[in-house]
CSV table of C-alpha atoms and ligand atoms in Angstrom, one decimal:
chain,number,residue,atom,x,y,z
A,1,MET,CA,24.0,-13.4,6.5
A,2,SER,CA,27.7,-14.1,5.7
A,3,SER,CA,27.4,-15.5,2.1
A,4,ALA,CA,25.0,-14.8,-0.6
A,5,PRO,CA,22.0,-17.2,-0.3
A,6,SER,CA,21.4,-19.5,-3.4
A,7,ASN,CA,18.3,-21.0,-4.8
A,8,VAL,CA,16.3,-18.3,-3.2
A,9,ARG,CA,12.6,-18.7,-3.4
A,10,VAL,CA,10.4,-16.3,-1.5
A,11,ARG,CA,6.7,-15.7,-1.4
A,12,PHE,CA,4.1,-13.1,-0.7
A,13,ALA,CA,1.0,-14.8,0.6
A,14,PRO,CA,-1.9,-12.4,1.0
A,15,SER,CA,-5.4,-13.4,2.1
A,16,PRO,CA,-7.8,-11.9,-0.2
A,17,THR,CA,-10.1,-10.5,2.4
A,18,GLY,CA,-9.8,-6.8,1.8
A,19,TYR,CA,-7.6,-4.3,0.2
A,20,LEU,CA,-3.7,-4.5,-0.1
A,21,HIS,CA,-2.5,-2.5,2.8
A,22,VAL,CA,0.7,-0.5,2.6
A,23,GLY,CA,2.1,-3.0,5.2
A,24,GLY,CA,1.4,-5.8,3.0
A,25,ALA,CA,2.8,-4.1,0.0
A,26,ARG,CA,6.0,-3.5,2.0
A,27,SER,CA,6.3,-7.3,2.7
A,28,ALA,CA,5.7,-8.0,-0.8
A,29,LEU,CA,8.4,-5.4,-1.8
A,30,PHE,CA,10.9,-6.8,0.6
A,31,ASN,CA,10.3,-10.3,-0.7
A,32,TYR,CA,10.6,-9.0,-4.3
A,33,LEU,CA,13.8,-7.1,-3.7
A,34,PHE,CA,15.3,-10.1,-1.8
A,35,ALA,CA,14.4,-12.4,-4.8
A,36,LYS,CA,15.8,-9.9,-7.4
A,37,LYS,CA,19.0,-9.4,-5.4
A,38,TYR,CA,19.9,-13.0,-5.3
A,39,LYS,CA,18.5,-14.0,-8.6
A,40,GLY,CA,15.7,-16.0,-7.1
A,41,LYS,CA,12.1,-16.4,-7.7
A,42,PHE,CA,9.3,-14.4,-6.2
A,43,ILE,CA,6.0,-16.3,-5.8
A,44,LEU,CA,2.5,-15.0,-5.3
A,45,ARG,CA,0.4,-17.4,-3.2
A,46,ILE,CA,-3.2,-16.8,-2.4
A,47,GLU,CA,-4.1,-17.8,1.1
A,48,ASP,CA,-7.9,-18.0,0.6
A,49,THR,CA,-8.9,-20.9,3.0
A,50,ASP,CA,-11.0,-18.4,4.8
A,51,GLN,CA,-13.9,-18.9,2.6
A,52,ALA,CA,-16.4,-16.6,4.4
A,53,ARG,CA,-14.0,-13.7,4.0
A,54,SER,CA,-12.1,-14.3,0.7
A,55,THR,CA,-13.5,-12.6,-2.3
A,56,GLY,CA,-12.7,-12.6,-5.9
A,57,GLU,CA,-12.9,-8.8,-5.9
A,58,SER,CA,-10.3,-8.5,-3.3
A,59,LEU,CA,-7.9,-10.9,-5.2
A,60,GLN,CA,-8.4,-8.8,-8.3
A,61,THR,CA,-7.7,-5.4,-6.4
A,62,MET,CA,-4.5,-7.1,-4.9
A,63,ILE,CA,-3.2,-8.3,-8.1
A,64,GLN,CA,-3.9,-4.9,-9.8
A,65,ASP,CA,-2.2,-3.1,-6.9
A,66,LEU,CA,0.9,-5.4,-7.1
A,67,LYS,CA,1.1,-4.9,-10.8
A,68,TRP,CA,0.8,-1.1,-10.5
A,69,LEU,CA,3.5,-1.1,-7.8
A,70,GLY,CA,5.7,-3.1,-10.5
A,71,LEU,CA,6.1,-6.0,-8.1
A,72,ASN,CA,6.0,-8.7,-10.8
A,73,TRP,CA,6.0,-12.3,-9.7
A,74,ASP,CA,7.6,-15.4,-11.3
A,75,GLU,CA,5.1,-17.9,-10.1
A,76,GLY,CA,1.4,-17.7,-9.0
A,77,PRO,CA,-1.8,-16.6,-10.7
A,78,SER,CA,-1.1,-14.9,-13.9
A,79,PRO,CA,-1.6,-11.1,-13.6
A,80,GLU,CA,-3.7,-11.2,-16.7
A,81,THR,CA,-5.7,-14.5,-16.7
A,82,PHE,CA,-5.4,-15.4,-13.1
A,83,LYS,CA,-4.6,-18.9,-14.4
A,84,ASP,CA,-1.6,-20.6,-12.5
A,85,MET,CA,1.8,-20.1,-13.8
A,86,GLY,CA,4.7,-22.1,-12.4
A,87,PRO,CA,5.7,-25.6,-11.5
A,88,TYR,CA,4.1,-25.7,-8.0
A,89,ALA,CA,0.5,-25.0,-9.0
A,90,PRO,CA,-2.0,-24.6,-7.6
A,91,TYR,CA,-1.0,-21.4,-6.0
A,92,LYS,CA,-4.5,-20.7,-4.5
A,93,GLN,CA,-4.9,-22.6,-1.2
A,94,SER,CA,-8.6,-23.2,-1.9
A,95,GLU,CA,-7.5,-25.4,-4.8
A,96,ARG,CA,-5.0,-27.4,-2.6
A,97,GLN,CA,-7.5,-29.2,-0.4
A,98,ASP,CA,-6.3,-32.8,-1.3
A,99,ILE,CA,-2.7,-31.8,-0.5
A,100,TYR,CA,-3.6,-30.7,3.1
A,101,GLN,CA,-5.8,-33.7,3.7
A,102,GLN,CA,-3.0,-35.9,2.8
A,103,ARG,CA,-0.5,-34.2,5.0
A,104,ALA,CA,-2.9,-34.2,7.9
A,105,LEU,CA,-3.5,-37.9,7.4
A,106,GLU,CA,0.4,-38.5,7.6
A,107,LEU,CA,0.4,-36.6,10.9
A,108,LEU,CA,-2.6,-38.6,12.2
A,109,GLN,CA,-1.2,-41.9,11.2
A,110,ALA,CA,2.2,-41.1,12.8
A,111,GLY,CA,0.4,-40.2,16.0
A,112,LYS,CA,1.5,-36.6,15.9
A,113,ALA,CA,-2.0,-35.4,15.6
A,114,TYR,CA,-5.3,-36.7,16.7
A,115,TYR,CA,-9.1,-36.3,16.3
A,116,CYS,CA,-10.4,-34.2,19.1
A,117,PHE,CA,-14.2,-34.5,19.8
A,118,MET,CA,-14.5,-31.9,22.5
A,119,THR,CA,-17.4,-29.5,22.1
A,120,ASP,CA,-16.9,-25.8,22.4
A,121,GLU,CA,-18.6,-26.0,25.6
A,122,GLU,CA,-16.5,-28.6,27.1
A,123,ILE,CA,-13.5,-26.5,26.0
A,124,GLU,CA,-14.9,-23.4,27.7
A,125,ILE,CA,-15.7,-25.4,30.9
A,126,GLN,CA,-12.1,-26.8,30.9
A,127,ARG,CA,-10.7,-23.3,30.3
A,128,GLU,CA,-12.6,-21.9,33.3
A,129,LYS,CA,-11.4,-24.6,35.4
A,130,LEU,CA,-7.7,-24.3,34.5
A,131,LYS,CA,-7.9,-20.5,35.0
A,132,ALA,CA,-9.3,-20.9,38.4
A,133,ALA,CA,-6.6,-23.2,39.4
A,134,GLY,CA,-4.1,-20.5,38.0
A,135,ALA,CA,-2.9,-22.9,35.4
A,136,GLN,CA,-2.1,-22.4,31.7
A,137,THR,CA,-5.4,-22.5,29.7
A,138,HIS,CA,-4.3,-24.5,26.8
A,139,VAL,CA,-6.8,-27.3,25.7
A,140,GLU,CA,-6.1,-30.6,27.5
A,141,SER,CA,-7.9,-33.0,25.3
A,142,PRO,CA,-9.0,-36.3,26.6
A,143,TYR,CA,-8.8,-37.7,23.0
A,144,GLU,CA,-5.0,-37.1,22.6
A,145,ASN,CA,-4.4,-40.9,22.7
A,146,LEU,CA,-7.4,-42.1,20.9
A,147,THR,CA,-6.5,-44.4,18.1
A,148,LEU,CA,-7.1,-43.4,14.4
A,149,SER,CA,-9.4,-46.4,14.0
A,150,GLU,CA,-11.5,-45.5,17.2
A,151,ALA,CA,-11.8,-41.9,16.0
A,152,LYS,CA,-12.9,-43.0,12.4
A,153,GLN,CA,-15.8,-45.1,14.0
A,154,ARG,CA,-16.9,-42.0,15.9
A,155,LEU,CA,-16.8,-39.8,12.7
A,156,GLN,CA,-18.6,-42.6,10.8
A,157,LYS,CA,-21.5,-42.2,13.4
A,158,GLY,CA,-21.5,-38.5,12.5
A,159,ASP,CA,-19.6,-37.1,15.5
A,160,LYS,CA,-17.9,-33.8,14.8
A,161,ALA,CA,-14.0,-33.4,15.4
A,162,VAL,CA,-11.1,-31.2,14.7
A,163,VAL,CA,-7.8,-32.5,14.1
A,164,ARG,CA,-5.4,-31.2,16.7
A,165,PHE,CA,-1.6,-31.2,16.6
A,166,LYS,CA,0.0,-32.9,19.8
A,167,THR,CA,2.2,-30.5,21.6
A,168,ARG,CA,2.1,-31.6,25.3
A,169,HIS,CA,5.1,-33.9,25.1
A,170,LEU,CA,7.2,-31.2,23.2
A,171,LYS,CA,8.8,-30.0,26.4
A,172,LYS,CA,11.7,-27.7,24.9
A,173,ASP,CA,12.6,-24.3,23.7
A,174,TYR,CA,12.3,-23.8,20.0
A,175,ILE,CA,15.0,-21.5,18.8
A,176,LEU,CA,14.6,-19.3,15.7
A,177,ASN,CA,17.5,-17.5,14.2
A,178,ASP,CA,15.5,-14.8,12.7
A,179,LEU,CA,17.2,-12.9,9.9
A,180,ILE,CA,16.0,-9.6,11.0
A,181,ARG,CA,15.4,-10.0,14.8
A,182,GLY,CA,18.2,-12.3,15.7
A,183,GLU,CA,17.6,-15.2,18.1
A,184,VAL,CA,14.0,-15.7,19.2
A,185,LYS,CA,13.3,-18.3,21.9
A,186,PHE,CA,9.9,-19.9,22.1
A,187,PRO,CA,9.2,-22.2,25.2
A,188,SER,CA,7.0,-25.0,23.7
A,189,ASP,CA,4.3,-24.4,26.4
A,190,MET,CA,3.5,-21.1,24.7
A,191,VAL,CA,1.0,-23.0,22.7
A,192,GLY,CA,-1.4,-25.9,23.6
A,193,ASP,CA,-2.6,-28.6,21.2
A,194,PHE,CA,-3.7,-26.5,18.2
A,195,VAL,CA,-6.0,-27.2,15.4
A,196,LEU,CA,-4.7,-28.2,12.0
A,197,LEU,CA,-8.2,-29.1,10.4
A,198,ARG,CA,-11.5,-27.7,11.5
A,199,SER,CA,-14.5,-30.0,12.1
A,200,ASP,CA,-15.6,-29.2,8.6
A,201,GLY,CA,-12.3,-30.5,7.3
A,202,MET,CA,-11.1,-27.0,6.5
A,203,PRO,CA,-7.3,-26.7,7.1
A,204,VAL,CA,-6.2,-23.7,9.1
A,205,TYR,CA,-3.6,-20.9,8.1
A,206,ASN,CA,-0.6,-22.3,10.1
A,207,PHE,CA,-1.0,-25.9,8.6
A,208,CYS,CA,-1.5,-24.8,5.0
A,209,CYS,CA,1.4,-22.3,5.3
A,210,VAL,CA,3.8,-25.0,6.3
A,211,VAL,CA,2.8,-27.4,3.8
A,212,ASP,CA,2.9,-24.9,1.0
A,213,ASP,CA,6.3,-23.2,2.0
A,214,TYR,CA,7.6,-26.8,2.0
A,215,MET,CA,6.1,-28.0,-1.2
A,216,MET,CA,6.7,-24.8,-3.0
A,217,LYS,CA,10.4,-25.0,-2.0
A,218,ILE,CA,10.3,-21.6,-0.2
A,219,SER,CA,13.8,-20.8,1.1
A,220,HIS,CA,13.1,-17.6,3.0
A,221,VAL,CA,9.8,-16.6,4.7
A,222,LEU,CA,9.8,-12.8,5.0
A,223,ARG,CA,6.7,-11.6,6.6
A,224,ALA,CA,5.3,-9.2,9.1
A,225,GLU,CA,6.3,-9.4,12.7
A,226,GLU,CA,2.6,-10.0,13.6
A,227,HIS,CA,3.1,-13.6,12.4
A,228,LEU,CA,5.8,-14.4,15.1
A,229,PRO,CA,3.4,-16.2,17.3
A,230,ASN,CA,2.3,-18.3,14.4
A,231,THR,CA,6.0,-19.3,13.9
A,232,LEU,CA,6.2,-21.5,16.8
A,233,ARG,CA,3.3,-23.6,15.7
A,234,GLN,CA,4.8,-23.7,12.3
A,235,LEU,CA,8.1,-24.9,13.6
A,236,MET,CA,6.3,-27.7,15.5
A,237,ILE,CA,4.6,-28.7,12.2
A,238,TYR,CA,7.9,-28.8,10.2
A,239,GLU,CA,9.4,-31.0,13.0
A,240,GLY,CA,6.3,-33.2,13.1
A,241,LEU,CA,6.4,-33.8,9.3
A,242,GLY,CA,10.3,-34.2,9.4
A,243,TRP,CA,10.8,-31.4,7.0
A,244,ALA,CA,13.7,-28.9,6.8
A,245,VAL,CA,12.7,-25.4,8.2
A,246,PRO,CA,13.1,-22.3,5.8
A,247,GLN,CA,15.0,-19.2,7.0
A,248,PHE,CA,12.6,-16.8,8.6
A,249,GLY,CA,12.7,-12.9,8.8
A,250,HIS,CA,10.1,-11.0,10.5
A,251,ILE,CA,9.6,-7.5,9.4
A,252,SER,CA,8.7,-4.9,12.0
A,253,LEU,CA,5.3,-3.3,12.1
A,254,VAL,CA,4.3,-0.2,10.1
A,255,LEU,CA,3.2,2.4,12.8
A,256,ASP,CA,1.3,5.6,12.8
A,257,ASP,CA,2.9,8.7,14.3
A,258,ASP,CA,1.4,7.8,17.6
A,259,ARG,CA,3.2,4.5,17.4
A,260,GLN,CA,0.0,2.5,17.1
A,261,LYS,CA,-0.4,0.0,14.4
A,262,LEU,CA,-1.0,2.0,11.1
A,263,SER,CA,-4.7,2.4,10.6
A,264,LYS,CA,-7.2,4.1,8.5
A,265,ARG,CA,-7.8,6.8,11.3
A,266,LYS,CA,-4.9,8.8,10.2
A,267,GLY,CA,-5.4,8.7,6.5
A,268,ALA,CA,-5.1,6.2,3.5
A,269,VAL,CA,-3.5,2.9,4.1
A,270,ALA,CA,-4.8,1.0,1.0
A,271,CYS,CA,-2.5,1.0,-1.9
A,272,ASP,CA,-5.4,1.7,-4.3
A,273,GLN,CA,-6.3,4.9,-2.2
A,274,PHE,CA,-2.8,6.2,-2.8
A,275,LYS,CA,-3.2,5.7,-6.5
A,276,THR,CA,-6.5,7.4,-6.6
A,277,ASP,CA,-5.0,10.3,-4.6
A,278,GLY,CA,-2.4,10.7,-7.3
A,279,TYR,CA,0.7,9.1,-6.0
A,280,LEU,CA,3.2,7.5,-8.3
A,281,PRO,CA,3.9,3.7,-7.8
A,282,GLU,CA,7.6,4.4,-8.1
A,283,ALA,CA,7.4,6.8,-5.2
A,284,LEU,CA,5.2,4.6,-3.1
A,285,ILE,CA,7.7,1.7,-3.6
A,286,ASN,CA,10.6,4.0,-2.9
A,287,TYR,CA,8.9,5.1,0.4
A,288,LEU,CA,8.0,1.7,1.5
A,289,ALA,CA,11.6,0.4,1.0
A,290,LEU,CA,12.8,3.2,3.3
A,291,LEU,CA,10.3,2.1,5.9
A,292,GLY,CA,12.5,-0.2,7.9
A,293,TRP,CA,15.4,-0.5,5.5
A,294,THR,CA,18.3,2.0,4.8
A,295,HIS,CA,20.4,2.1,1.7
A,296,PRO,CA,24.0,1.5,2.3
A,297,GLU,CA,25.0,5.1,1.3
A,298,GLN,CA,21.8,6.5,2.9
A,299,LYS,CA,20.4,7.4,-0.5
A,300,GLU,CA,16.8,8.3,-0.3
A,301,ILE,CA,15.6,8.6,-4.0
A,302,LEU,CA,15.9,5.2,-5.5
A,303,THR,CA,14.4,3.5,-8.5
A,304,LEU,CA,13.3,-0.1,-8.1
A,305,ASP,CA,16.4,-1.4,-9.9
A,306,GLU,CA,18.6,0.6,-7.5
A,307,MET,CA,16.7,-0.9,-4.5
A,308,CYS,CA,17.1,-4.4,-6.0
A,309,ALA,CA,20.9,-4.0,-6.3
A,310,SER,CA,21.4,-2.5,-2.9
A,311,PHE,CA,18.9,-4.5,-0.9
A,312,SER,CA,20.0,-6.8,2.0
A,313,LEU,CA,18.3,-8.0,5.1
A,314,ASP,CA,21.0,-6.9,7.4
A,315,ARG,CA,20.0,-3.3,6.8
A,316,VAL,CA,16.4,-3.9,7.7
A,317,HIS,CA,15.7,-2.8,11.1
A,318,PRO,CA,13.9,-4.9,13.8
A,319,SER,CA,12.1,-1.8,15.3
A,320,GLY,CA,8.8,-0.5,14.2
A,321,ALA,CA,8.8,2.0,11.3
A,322,ILE,CA,6.7,5.0,11.3
A,323,PHE,CA,4.6,5.8,8.4
A,324,ASP,CA,5.4,9.5,7.6
A,325,ARG,CA,2.9,10.9,5.2
A,326,VAL,CA,4.8,14.2,4.9
A,327,LYS,CA,7.9,12.4,3.7
A,328,LEU,CA,5.9,10.1,1.3
A,329,LYS,CA,4.5,13.3,-0.3
A,330,TRP,CA,7.9,14.8,-0.6
A,331,LEU,CA,9.3,11.7,-2.2
A,332,ASN,CA,6.3,11.7,-4.6
A,333,ALA,CA,7.2,15.3,-5.7
A,334,GLN,CA,10.9,14.3,-6.3
A,335,HIS,CA,9.8,11.5,-8.6
A,336,LEU,CA,7.2,13.5,-10.2
A,337,ARG,CA,9.3,16.5,-10.9
A,338,ALA,CA,12.1,14.3,-12.4
A,339,LEU,CA,9.7,13.1,-15.2
A,340,PRO,CA,9.6,14.7,-18.7
A,341,ASN,CA,6.9,17.3,-18.9
A,342,ALA,CA,5.0,15.4,-21.4
A,343,GLU,CA,5.0,12.3,-19.1
A,344,ILE,CA,3.6,14.4,-16.3
A,345,TYR,CA,0.8,15.9,-18.3
A,346,LYS,CA,-0.1,12.3,-19.5
A,347,LYS,CA,-0.3,11.3,-15.8
A,348,ILE,CA,-2.2,14.4,-14.6
A,349,GLN,CA,-4.7,14.3,-17.5
A,350,PRO,CA,-7.1,11.7,-15.9
A,351,PHE,CA,-7.3,13.8,-12.8
A,352,LEU,CA,-8.0,17.0,-14.8
A,353,ASN,CA,-10.7,15.0,-16.8
A,354,ASN,CA,-12.3,13.6,-13.8
A,355,ALA,CA,-12.6,17.0,-12.3
A,356,GLY,CA,-14.5,18.0,-15.5
A,357,LEU,CA,-11.9,20.7,-16.6
A,358,LYS,CA,-11.8,21.8,-20.1
A,359,LEU,CA,-8.4,22.9,-21.1
A,360,PRO,CA,-6.5,23.6,-24.4
A,361,ASP,CA,-5.8,20.6,-26.3
A,362,ASP,CA,-2.4,22.1,-27.6
A,363,SER,CA,0.6,20.4,-26.7
A,364,ASN,CA,2.8,23.5,-26.4
A,365,TRP,CA,0.4,25.0,-24.0
A,366,GLN,CA,0.4,21.5,-22.0
A,367,MET,CA,4.3,21.5,-21.8
A,368,GLN,CA,4.3,25.2,-20.7
A,369,SER,CA,1.7,24.6,-18.1
A,370,VAL,CA,3.6,21.7,-16.6
A,371,GLU,CA,6.9,23.6,-16.7
A,372,LEU,CA,5.1,26.5,-14.7
A,373,PHE,CA,3.0,24.3,-12.4
A,374,LYS,CA,5.5,21.5,-11.4
A,375,PRO,CA,7.2,23.2,-8.7
A,376,TYR,CA,3.8,23.4,-6.9
A,377,MET,CA,2.8,19.9,-7.7
A,378,GLU,CA,3.6,17.1,-5.1
A,379,ILE,CA,0.9,14.5,-6.1
A,380,LEU,CA,-1.0,14.2,-9.4
A,381,SER,CA,-4.2,15.4,-7.9
A,382,ASP,CA,-2.6,18.7,-7.0
A,383,ALA,CA,-3.0,19.5,-10.7
A,384,VAL,CA,-6.7,19.9,-10.3
A,385,ASN,CA,-6.5,23.1,-8.0
A,386,LEU,CA,-3.6,24.4,-10.1
A,387,TYR,CA,-5.4,24.2,-13.4
A,388,SER,CA,-9.0,24.9,-12.4
A,389,PRO,CA,-8.5,28.8,-12.5
A,390,LEU,CA,-7.6,28.2,-16.2
A,391,ASP,CA,-10.9,26.8,-17.2
A,392,ASP,CA,-13.4,29.5,-18.2
A,393,ASN,CA,-16.4,27.3,-17.3
A,394,LYS,CA,-15.1,27.0,-13.8
A,395,TYR,CA,-14.7,30.9,-13.4
A,396,GLU,CA,-16.9,32.4,-10.9
A,397,ILE,CA,-16.7,35.4,-8.6
A,398,ALA,CA,-16.4,34.3,-4.9
A,399,ALA,CA,-18.6,36.1,-2.2
A,400,GLU,CA,-15.1,37.0,-0.5
A,401,SER,CA,-14.7,39.3,-3.5
A,402,ASP,CA,-17.7,41.5,-2.7
A,403,GLU,CA,-16.0,43.8,-0.3
A,404,VAL,CA,-13.4,44.8,-3.0
A,405,LEU,CA,-16.0,45.0,-5.8
A,406,LYS,CA,-18.0,47.6,-3.9
A,407,GLN,CA,-15.1,50.1,-3.7
A,408,ASP,CA,-14.9,52.9,-6.3
A,409,PHE,CA,-11.3,52.3,-7.4
A,410,THR,CA,-12.1,48.8,-8.5
A,411,LYS,CA,-14.2,49.9,-11.4
A,412,THR,CA,-11.6,52.4,-12.4
A,413,VAL,CA,-8.7,49.9,-12.1
A,414,LEU,CA,-10.7,47.2,-14.1
A,415,THR,CA,-11.9,49.7,-16.8
A,416,VAL,CA,-8.3,50.8,-17.5
A,417,TRP,CA,-7.0,47.2,-17.1
A,418,LYS,CA,-9.4,45.9,-19.7
A,419,GLU,CA,-8.5,48.7,-22.2
A,420,ALA,CA,-4.9,47.8,-21.9
A,421,VAL,CA,-5.5,44.0,-22.2
A,422,SER,CA,-7.6,44.8,-25.2
A,423,ALA,CA,-4.9,46.9,-26.8
A,424,HIS,CA,-2.3,44.1,-26.3
A,425,PRO,CA,-1.2,43.1,-29.9
A,426,LYS,CA,-1.0,39.3,-29.2
A,427,GLU,CA,-3.2,36.7,-28.0
A,428,SER,CA,-1.0,35.7,-25.0
A,429,PHE,CA,1.0,37.4,-22.4
A,430,SER,CA,4.3,36.8,-21.1
A,431,GLU,CA,5.0,37.4,-17.4
A,432,ALA,CA,6.9,40.6,-18.4
A,433,GLU,CA,3.9,41.8,-20.6
A,434,PHE,CA,1.5,41.3,-17.9
A,435,LEU,CA,3.7,43.1,-15.5
A,436,ALA,CA,4.0,46.0,-18.0
A,437,ILE,CA,0.2,46.2,-18.3
A,438,GLN,CA,-0.1,46.4,-14.5
A,439,ASP,CA,2.3,49.3,-14.4
A,440,GLU,CA,0.4,51.1,-17.1
A,441,VAL,CA,-2.8,50.6,-15.1
A,442,LYS,CA,-1.0,51.9,-12.0
A,443,ASN,CA,0.0,55.1,-13.8
A,444,LYS,CA,-3.3,55.6,-15.4
A,445,SER,CA,-5.5,54.8,-12.4
A,446,GLY,CA,-3.3,56.4,-9.8
A,447,GLN,CA,-3.9,53.2,-7.8
A,448,LYS,CA,-1.2,51.0,-6.3
A,449,GLY,CA,-0.8,48.0,-3.8
A,450,LYS,CA,-3.8,46.0,-2.7
A,451,ASN,CA,-6.1,48.7,-4.5
A,452,LEU,CA,-4.4,47.8,-7.7
A,453,PHE,CA,-3.9,44.0,-7.4
A,454,PHE,CA,-7.1,42.9,-5.7
A,455,PRO,CA,-9.3,44.1,-8.5
A,456,ILE,CA,-7.2,42.4,-11.1
A,457,ARG,CA,-7.0,39.2,-9.1
A,458,ILE,CA,-10.7,39.2,-8.7
A,459,ALA,CA,-11.0,39.7,-12.5
A,460,LEU,CA,-8.6,36.9,-13.3
A,461,ILE,CA,-9.4,34.3,-10.8
A,462,GLY,CA,-12.6,35.4,-9.1
A,463,LYS,CA,-11.1,36.1,-5.7
A,464,PRO,CA,-8.5,38.5,-4.2
A,465,HIS,CA,-6.3,35.6,-2.9
A,466,GLY,CA,-5.0,32.5,-4.4
A,467,ALA,CA,-2.8,31.3,-7.1
A,468,GLU,CA,0.2,33.5,-8.4
A,469,LEU,CA,-1.1,35.5,-11.3
A,470,LYS,CA,2.3,35.8,-13.0
A,471,ILE,CA,2.2,32.0,-13.5
A,472,LEU,CA,-1.4,31.8,-14.5
A,473,VAL,CA,-1.6,34.7,-16.9
A,474,PRO,CA,1.1,33.3,-19.4
A,475,LEU,CA,-1.2,30.3,-19.7
A,476,MET,CA,-4.4,32.3,-20.3
A,477,ASN,CA,-5.5,34.0,-23.7
A,478,LYS,CA,-6.7,37.4,-24.3
A,479,ASN,CA,-10.2,36.4,-25.0
A,480,SER,CA,-10.7,34.6,-21.9
A,481,ILE,CA,-9.0,37.4,-19.8
A,482,LEU,CA,-11.4,40.0,-21.6
A,483,LYS,CA,-14.4,37.9,-20.8
A,484,ARG,CA,-13.5,37.6,-17.2
A,485,ALA,CA,-12.9,41.3,-16.9
A,486,SER,CA,-16.3,42.0,-18.2
A,487,ILE,CA,-17.9,39.6,-15.8
A,488,ALA,CA,-16.1,41.3,-12.9
A,489,LEU,CA,-16.9,44.8,-14.2
A,490,ALA,CA,-20.5,43.9,-14.3
A,491,LYS,CA,-20.5,43.3,-10.6
A,492,CYS,CA,-18.9,46.6,-9.8
B,1,LIG,N1,-1.9,-14.9,4.6
B,1,LIG,C1,-1.1,-14.4,5.7
B,1,LIG,C2,-1.5,-12.9,5.8
B,1,LIG,O1,-2.1,-12.3,4.8
B,1,LIG,C3,0.4,-14.4,5.2
B,1,LIG,C4,1.1,-15.0,6.2
B,1,LIG,C5,2.5,-15.4,5.9
B,1,LIG,O2,3.2,-14.7,5.0
B,1,LIG,O3,3.0,-16.6,6.3
B,1,LIG,O4,-1.3,-12.2,6.7
């Protein structure tokens, strides 16, 4: 794009038939960034004409997820009340039925669409015949030239009909200058006469989408590449209604590492799953932005504001983007570790509570623990494994410790160690104090290496391998350590 676009109005138009997929979230993000960059408006439109599959619950999750990601919209259902906000309401397609009926009537009256009374069976028979003759299998309706009044008479008698858009006379190539993919040529015979209204009067996606994009004054349609086949039908509808076509940009697919469309088989794909797993919204958004777009200076760790300032479609790549879970985790760790310790503790607390951990309610201890643990935390839920050894209620001696507990030296080491801990003049231990006690035990017991460390580890965390003791011990108190030592000694 040579000059900056003005009057930018873009939309994210999810169908509330499931969860918000990360691919959808990325489309929402690119629209959001484009709107912010060019001081335009970002609209949320709900495409819920598929009544059988659309649910209020799905709508609620999608709205919550978009809010969680920080992708606030200017027009659409209010994130709090779900009531419409903005001048082009309603923003839910299920509430725009009259509008679609009116526009369909205009096409019918202009002879650009017609009522088609073919039954499914007739269509199937025709299809088979066309196939056998090696011809294209588009519907060739005998009702194409039926007048509107003739059609109305049949409808009054109770006959069922869909409304089809006439395409057979449109013999040309439709050229789309896609903002991401460049020139895309669609020969008109790629599609046959397609349905605008079903026989129950319900409009189909392609029709609603054009009517809404036009009426909501959408300037740029940025959406997933999988909609490219719909675009030809939509271009035809724009032409039929005599409306100016918005600019289109089709964003490449998000792929798994085996280059298949990203699916649940390889792990989470729903935004709320990433939230549950302990990802930060700012990290997920950062990762999604890099999925197909590069920063002009190749910066990788970006805030939403930085992305808004530097976003442009000419840096969005047309090829498929691989969803790299390792990189996402790494980015999450970068965002997480950059937060103040108090903020980190606030964010991990729900995870610790959910895991039923009982930990000191002392903010100094909490800050110290975050300082010590954060180099080992990539996602918030990592905190559960890190903090678990600190909860006395979770302390238990694992079966893998039996071998060491059976050895004579274990009892000797633990007895001496317990005495030294007990003689320690303070309630807590610094790393240096802990190491000094270990040296003292080494001298007194005559044990070293594994024979010294395994018993102490078992006493402290219940198993010979696992978390780094020099990190854990400064977070434990004498009382808890002595209790654990007694439990381990009783098993010797
Ligand atoms: N409702 C469509 C979907 O969820 C959006 C299509 C569009 O953006 O035009 O895939």
